[in-house]
Short mmCIF file of C-alpha atoms and ligand atoms in Angstrom, two decimals:
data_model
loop_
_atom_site.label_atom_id
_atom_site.label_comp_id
_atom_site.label_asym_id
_atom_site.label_seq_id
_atom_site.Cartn_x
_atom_site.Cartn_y
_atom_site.Cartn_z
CA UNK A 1 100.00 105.25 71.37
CA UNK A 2 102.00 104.08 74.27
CA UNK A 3 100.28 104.38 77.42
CA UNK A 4 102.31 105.27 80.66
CA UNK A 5 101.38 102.64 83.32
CA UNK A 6 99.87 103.70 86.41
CA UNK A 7 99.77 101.96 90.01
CA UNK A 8 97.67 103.23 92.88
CA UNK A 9 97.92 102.27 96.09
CA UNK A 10 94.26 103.11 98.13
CA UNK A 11 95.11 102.67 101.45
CA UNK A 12 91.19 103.21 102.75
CA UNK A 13 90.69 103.40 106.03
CA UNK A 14 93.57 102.23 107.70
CA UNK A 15 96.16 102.93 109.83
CA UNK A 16 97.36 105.95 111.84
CA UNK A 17 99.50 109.04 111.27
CA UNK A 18 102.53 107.35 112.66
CA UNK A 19 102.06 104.52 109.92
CA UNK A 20 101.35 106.89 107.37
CA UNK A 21 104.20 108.51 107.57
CA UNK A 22 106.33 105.84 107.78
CA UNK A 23 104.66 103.78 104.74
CA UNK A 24 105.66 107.42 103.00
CA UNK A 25 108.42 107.66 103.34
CA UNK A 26 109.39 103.68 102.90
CA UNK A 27 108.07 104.42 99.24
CA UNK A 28 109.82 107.39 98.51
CA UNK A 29 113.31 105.93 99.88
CA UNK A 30 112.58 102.54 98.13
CA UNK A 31 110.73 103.99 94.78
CA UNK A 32 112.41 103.20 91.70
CA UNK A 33 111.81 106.19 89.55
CA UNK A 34 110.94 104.12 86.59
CA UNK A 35 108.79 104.05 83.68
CA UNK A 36 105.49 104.05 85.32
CA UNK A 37 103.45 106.86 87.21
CA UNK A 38 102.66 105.82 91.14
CA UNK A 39 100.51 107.61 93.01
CA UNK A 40 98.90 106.88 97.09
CA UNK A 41 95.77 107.46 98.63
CA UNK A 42 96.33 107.94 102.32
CA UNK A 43 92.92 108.90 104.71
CA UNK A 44 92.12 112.45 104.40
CA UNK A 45 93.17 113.00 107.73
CA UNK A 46 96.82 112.06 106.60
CA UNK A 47 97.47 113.71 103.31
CA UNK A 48 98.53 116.91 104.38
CA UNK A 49 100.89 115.02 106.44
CA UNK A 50 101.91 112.75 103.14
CA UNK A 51 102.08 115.98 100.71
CA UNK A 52 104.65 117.17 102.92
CA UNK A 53 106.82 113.70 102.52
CA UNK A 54 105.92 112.81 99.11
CA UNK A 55 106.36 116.72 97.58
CA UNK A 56 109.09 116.57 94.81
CA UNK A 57 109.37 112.89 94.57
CA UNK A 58 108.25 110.79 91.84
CA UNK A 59 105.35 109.56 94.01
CA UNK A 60 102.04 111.44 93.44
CA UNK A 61 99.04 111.69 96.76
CA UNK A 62 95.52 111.32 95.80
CA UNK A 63 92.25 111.66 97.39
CA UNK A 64 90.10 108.28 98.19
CA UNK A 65 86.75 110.15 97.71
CA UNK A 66 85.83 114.23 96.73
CA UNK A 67 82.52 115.96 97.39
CA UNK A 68 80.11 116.47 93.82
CA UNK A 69 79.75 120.33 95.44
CA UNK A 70 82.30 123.24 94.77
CA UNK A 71 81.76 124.28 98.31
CA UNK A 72 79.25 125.38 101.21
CA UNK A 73 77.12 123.84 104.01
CA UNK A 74 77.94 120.04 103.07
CA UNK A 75 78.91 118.85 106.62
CA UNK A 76 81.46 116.08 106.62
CA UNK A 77 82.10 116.24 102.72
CA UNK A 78 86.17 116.95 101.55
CA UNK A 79 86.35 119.38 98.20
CA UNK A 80 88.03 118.94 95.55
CA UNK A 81 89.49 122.58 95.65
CA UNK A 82 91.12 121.16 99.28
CA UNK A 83 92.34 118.48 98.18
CA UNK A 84 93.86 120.38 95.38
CA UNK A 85 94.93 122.96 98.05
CA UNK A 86 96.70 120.08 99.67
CA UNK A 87 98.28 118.90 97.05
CA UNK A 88 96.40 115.71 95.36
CA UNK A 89 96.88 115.00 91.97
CA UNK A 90 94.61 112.11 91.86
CA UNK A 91 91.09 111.27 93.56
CA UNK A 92 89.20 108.30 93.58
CA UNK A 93 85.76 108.27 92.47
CA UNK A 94 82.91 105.64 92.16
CA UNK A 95 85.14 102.63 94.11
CA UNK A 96 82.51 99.75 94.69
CA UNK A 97 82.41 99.90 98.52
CA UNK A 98 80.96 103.25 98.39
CA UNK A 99 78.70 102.74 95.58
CA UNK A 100 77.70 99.39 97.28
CA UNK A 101 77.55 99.96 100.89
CA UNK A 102 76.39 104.02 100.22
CA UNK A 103 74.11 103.87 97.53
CA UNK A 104 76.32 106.17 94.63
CA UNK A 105 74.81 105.94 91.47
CA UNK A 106 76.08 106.38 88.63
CA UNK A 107 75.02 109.96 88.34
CA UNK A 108 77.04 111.07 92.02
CA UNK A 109 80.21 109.23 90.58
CA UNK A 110 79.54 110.96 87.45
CA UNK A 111 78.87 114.34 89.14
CA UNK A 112 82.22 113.75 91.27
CA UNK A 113 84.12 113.06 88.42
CA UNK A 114 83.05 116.30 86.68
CA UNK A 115 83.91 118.22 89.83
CA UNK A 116 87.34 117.05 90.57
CA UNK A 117 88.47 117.60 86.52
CA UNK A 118 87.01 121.32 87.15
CA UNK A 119 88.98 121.76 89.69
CA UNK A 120 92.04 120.42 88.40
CA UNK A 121 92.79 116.78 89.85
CA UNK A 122 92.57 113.48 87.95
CA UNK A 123 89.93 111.49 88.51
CA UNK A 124 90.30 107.58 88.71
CA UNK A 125 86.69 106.21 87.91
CA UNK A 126 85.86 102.88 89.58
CA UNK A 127 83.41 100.42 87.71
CA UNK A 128 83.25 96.56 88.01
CA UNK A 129 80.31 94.40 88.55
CA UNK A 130 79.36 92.29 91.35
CA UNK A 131 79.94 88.23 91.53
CA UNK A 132 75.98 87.99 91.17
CA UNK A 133 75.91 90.40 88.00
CA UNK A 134 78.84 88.37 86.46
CA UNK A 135 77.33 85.07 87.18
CA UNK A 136 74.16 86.02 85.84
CA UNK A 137 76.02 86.87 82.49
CA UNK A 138 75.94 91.01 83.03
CA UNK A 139 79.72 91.75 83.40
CA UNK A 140 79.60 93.69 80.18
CA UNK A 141 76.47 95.48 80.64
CA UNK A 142 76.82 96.45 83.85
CA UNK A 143 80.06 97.75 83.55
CA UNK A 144 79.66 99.01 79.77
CA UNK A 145 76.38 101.06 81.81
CA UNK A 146 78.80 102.62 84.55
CA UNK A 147 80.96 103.64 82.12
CA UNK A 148 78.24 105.09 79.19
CA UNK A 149 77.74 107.32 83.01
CA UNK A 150 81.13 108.59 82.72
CA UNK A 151 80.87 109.15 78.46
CA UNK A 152 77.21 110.94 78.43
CA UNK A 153 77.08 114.87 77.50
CA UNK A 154 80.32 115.27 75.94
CA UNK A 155 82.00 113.22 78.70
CA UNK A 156 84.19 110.81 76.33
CA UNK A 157 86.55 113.59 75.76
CA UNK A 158 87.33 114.24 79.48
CA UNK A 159 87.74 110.01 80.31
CA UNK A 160 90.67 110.31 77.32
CA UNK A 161 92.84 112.09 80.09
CA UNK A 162 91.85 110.64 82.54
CA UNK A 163 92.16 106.82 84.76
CA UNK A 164 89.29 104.37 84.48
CA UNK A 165 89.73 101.52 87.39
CA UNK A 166 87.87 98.02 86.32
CA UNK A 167 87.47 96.11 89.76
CA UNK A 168 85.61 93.47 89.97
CA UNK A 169 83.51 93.73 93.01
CA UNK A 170 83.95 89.83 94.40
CA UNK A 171 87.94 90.19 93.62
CA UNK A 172 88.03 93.20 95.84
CA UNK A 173 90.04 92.41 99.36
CA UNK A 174 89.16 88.41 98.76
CA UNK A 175 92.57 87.43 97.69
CA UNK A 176 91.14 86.12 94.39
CA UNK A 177 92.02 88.39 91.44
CA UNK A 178 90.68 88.04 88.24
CA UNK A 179 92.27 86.17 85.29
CA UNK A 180 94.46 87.87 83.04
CA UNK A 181 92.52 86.98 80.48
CA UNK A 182 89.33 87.21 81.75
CA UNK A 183 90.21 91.33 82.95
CA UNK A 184 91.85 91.69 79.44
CA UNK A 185 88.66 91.10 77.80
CA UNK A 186 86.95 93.41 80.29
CA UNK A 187 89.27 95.97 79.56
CA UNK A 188 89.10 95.60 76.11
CA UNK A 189 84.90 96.06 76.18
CA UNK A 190 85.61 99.20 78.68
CA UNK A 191 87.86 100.35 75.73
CA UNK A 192 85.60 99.76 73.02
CA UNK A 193 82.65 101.06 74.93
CA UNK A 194 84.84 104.41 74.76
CA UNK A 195 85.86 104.16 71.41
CA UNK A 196 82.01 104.26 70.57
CA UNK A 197 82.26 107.50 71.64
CA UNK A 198 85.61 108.97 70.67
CA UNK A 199 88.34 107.46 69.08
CA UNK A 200 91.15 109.55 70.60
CA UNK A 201 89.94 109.00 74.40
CA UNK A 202 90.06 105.43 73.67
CA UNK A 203 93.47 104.85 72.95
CA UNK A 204 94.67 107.36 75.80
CA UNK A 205 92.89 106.89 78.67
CA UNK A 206 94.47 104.21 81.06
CA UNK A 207 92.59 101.51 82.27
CA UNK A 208 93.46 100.06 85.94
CA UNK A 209 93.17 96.75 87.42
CA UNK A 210 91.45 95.96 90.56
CA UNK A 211 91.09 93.69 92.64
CA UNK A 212 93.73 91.37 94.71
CA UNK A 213 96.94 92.69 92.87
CA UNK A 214 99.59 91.19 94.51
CA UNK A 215 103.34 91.15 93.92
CA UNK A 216 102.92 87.68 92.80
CA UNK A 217 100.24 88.28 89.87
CA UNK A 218 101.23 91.86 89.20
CA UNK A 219 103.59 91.29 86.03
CA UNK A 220 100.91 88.72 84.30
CA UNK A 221 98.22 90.55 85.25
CA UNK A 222 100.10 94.50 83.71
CA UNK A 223 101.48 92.30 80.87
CA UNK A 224 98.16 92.43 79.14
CA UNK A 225 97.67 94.67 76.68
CA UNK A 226 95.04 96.82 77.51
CA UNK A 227 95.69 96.52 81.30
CA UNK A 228 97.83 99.68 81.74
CA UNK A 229 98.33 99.21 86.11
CA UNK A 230 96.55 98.21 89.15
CA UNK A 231 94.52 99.71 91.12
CA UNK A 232 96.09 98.41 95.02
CA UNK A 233 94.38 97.89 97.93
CA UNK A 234 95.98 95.50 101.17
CA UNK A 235 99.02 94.95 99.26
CA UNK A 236 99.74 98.86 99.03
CA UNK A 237 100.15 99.18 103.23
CA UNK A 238 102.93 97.31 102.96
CA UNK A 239 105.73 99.23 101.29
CA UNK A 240 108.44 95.95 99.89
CA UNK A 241 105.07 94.58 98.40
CA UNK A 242 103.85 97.95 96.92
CA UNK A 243 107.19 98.72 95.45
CA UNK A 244 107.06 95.18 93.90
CA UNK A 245 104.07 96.09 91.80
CA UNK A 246 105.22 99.17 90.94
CA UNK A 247 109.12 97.30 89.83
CA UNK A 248 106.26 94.83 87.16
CA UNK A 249 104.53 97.81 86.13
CA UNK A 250 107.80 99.38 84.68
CA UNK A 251 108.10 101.85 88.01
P1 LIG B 301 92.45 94.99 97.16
O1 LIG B 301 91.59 96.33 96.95
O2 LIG B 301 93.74 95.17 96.41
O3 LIG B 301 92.64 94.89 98.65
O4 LIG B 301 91.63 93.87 96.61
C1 LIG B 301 91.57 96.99 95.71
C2 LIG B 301 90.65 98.18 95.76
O5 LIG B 301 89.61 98.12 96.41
O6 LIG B 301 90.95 99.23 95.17
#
């Protein structure tokens, strides 16, 4: 089954409204409407701002993070019925600097995940292991464990239609990406680790790539072939770069 590749860009916490805008609507002028799906995940504060530029283009807004609750006294927590409201497609779940720096376990991202397909957005699940973990040899378990999080309780069926994002932690914003090869083989045990479960969700769901994408390593690194996009961080706030990865994703 051919897989439609994806490319995210996750701005996090950067910029201002101005920029925002701008960066917008530099990707929506400069977008090649292409083979592959691209989607941006501006600040909450901005998307309602970005929905407005983005609506009826080929670029899609998503969420960077979504509460686990449907709604109620959760001070400071975003829903996914907003963010549906506002018009995400996508949200972000799990990415390693909240699981790292704010303690999610596998169980929020999992809860998270459950909530935003009940409510109608896509989740893209973030798993990747830590330069410690994959020195020590755990790569595969750790991230085969994060992912068995996502499968449990009937769960394999849901990751089939949805985005799983493998980023390894010490590639993250440190300008050294993984191999090809080596993230091919992680993809391929993320893959397998579904297959395990279901068959069918294997062979659909997409699997990102994390970590340093660049315009210079994008086509090697999307040329693998169970690599099915990137996952973008720093190289998705500025637009010429951005729309580079998208051009070696197919987009
Ligand atoms: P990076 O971030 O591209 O800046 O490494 C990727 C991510 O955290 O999603």
């Amino acid at each position: 089954m051919a897989r439609r590749p994806l490319v995210v860009g996750n701005w996090k916490m950067n910029g201002t409204a101005r920029e925002a805008a701008h960066l917008a609507r530099a990707l929506v002028d400069g977008h090649p409407d292409g083979a592959a799906d691209v989607a941006v995940c501006p600040p909450f504060p901005y998307l309602a701002a970005v929905a407005g530029i983005v609506a009826g283009t080929p670029v899609a807004l998503g969420a960077q993070d979504v509460s686990p609750q449907a709604s109620g006294a959760h001070t400071g927590e975003v829903s996914a019925g907003m963010l549906h409201d506002v018009g995400c497609r996508w949200v972000i779940v799990g990415h390693s600097e909240r699981r790292t720096r704010l303690g999610e376990t596998d169980e929020a991202v999992r809860a998270k995940f459950e909530r935003a397909r009940e409510s109608g957005l896509a989740p893209i699940a973030c798993v990747g292991e830590t330069l410690e973990e994959r020195e020590a040899g755990e790569a595969e378990q750790v991230v085969g464990r994060q992912v068995d999080a996502l499968l449990a309780d009937g769960g394999a069926e849901a990751v089939g239609e949805s985005v799983i994002a493998y980023e390894p932690v010490w590639a993250i914003g440190t300008g050294r990406n993984a191999a090809p090869e080596d993230a091919q083989a992680m993809h391929r045990a993320v893959r397998d680790r579904v297959a395990s479960r279901r068959a069918a969700a294997a062979e659909s769901v997409r699997i990102l790539y994390g970590g340093s994408v660049n315009e210079k390593n994008a086509a090697e690194l999307f040329s693998m072939p169970d690599i099915d996009g990137g996952l973008v961080g720093g190289a998705s706030l500025d637009p010429d770069r951005f729309i580079a990865i998208c051009r070696a994703a197919g987009g």
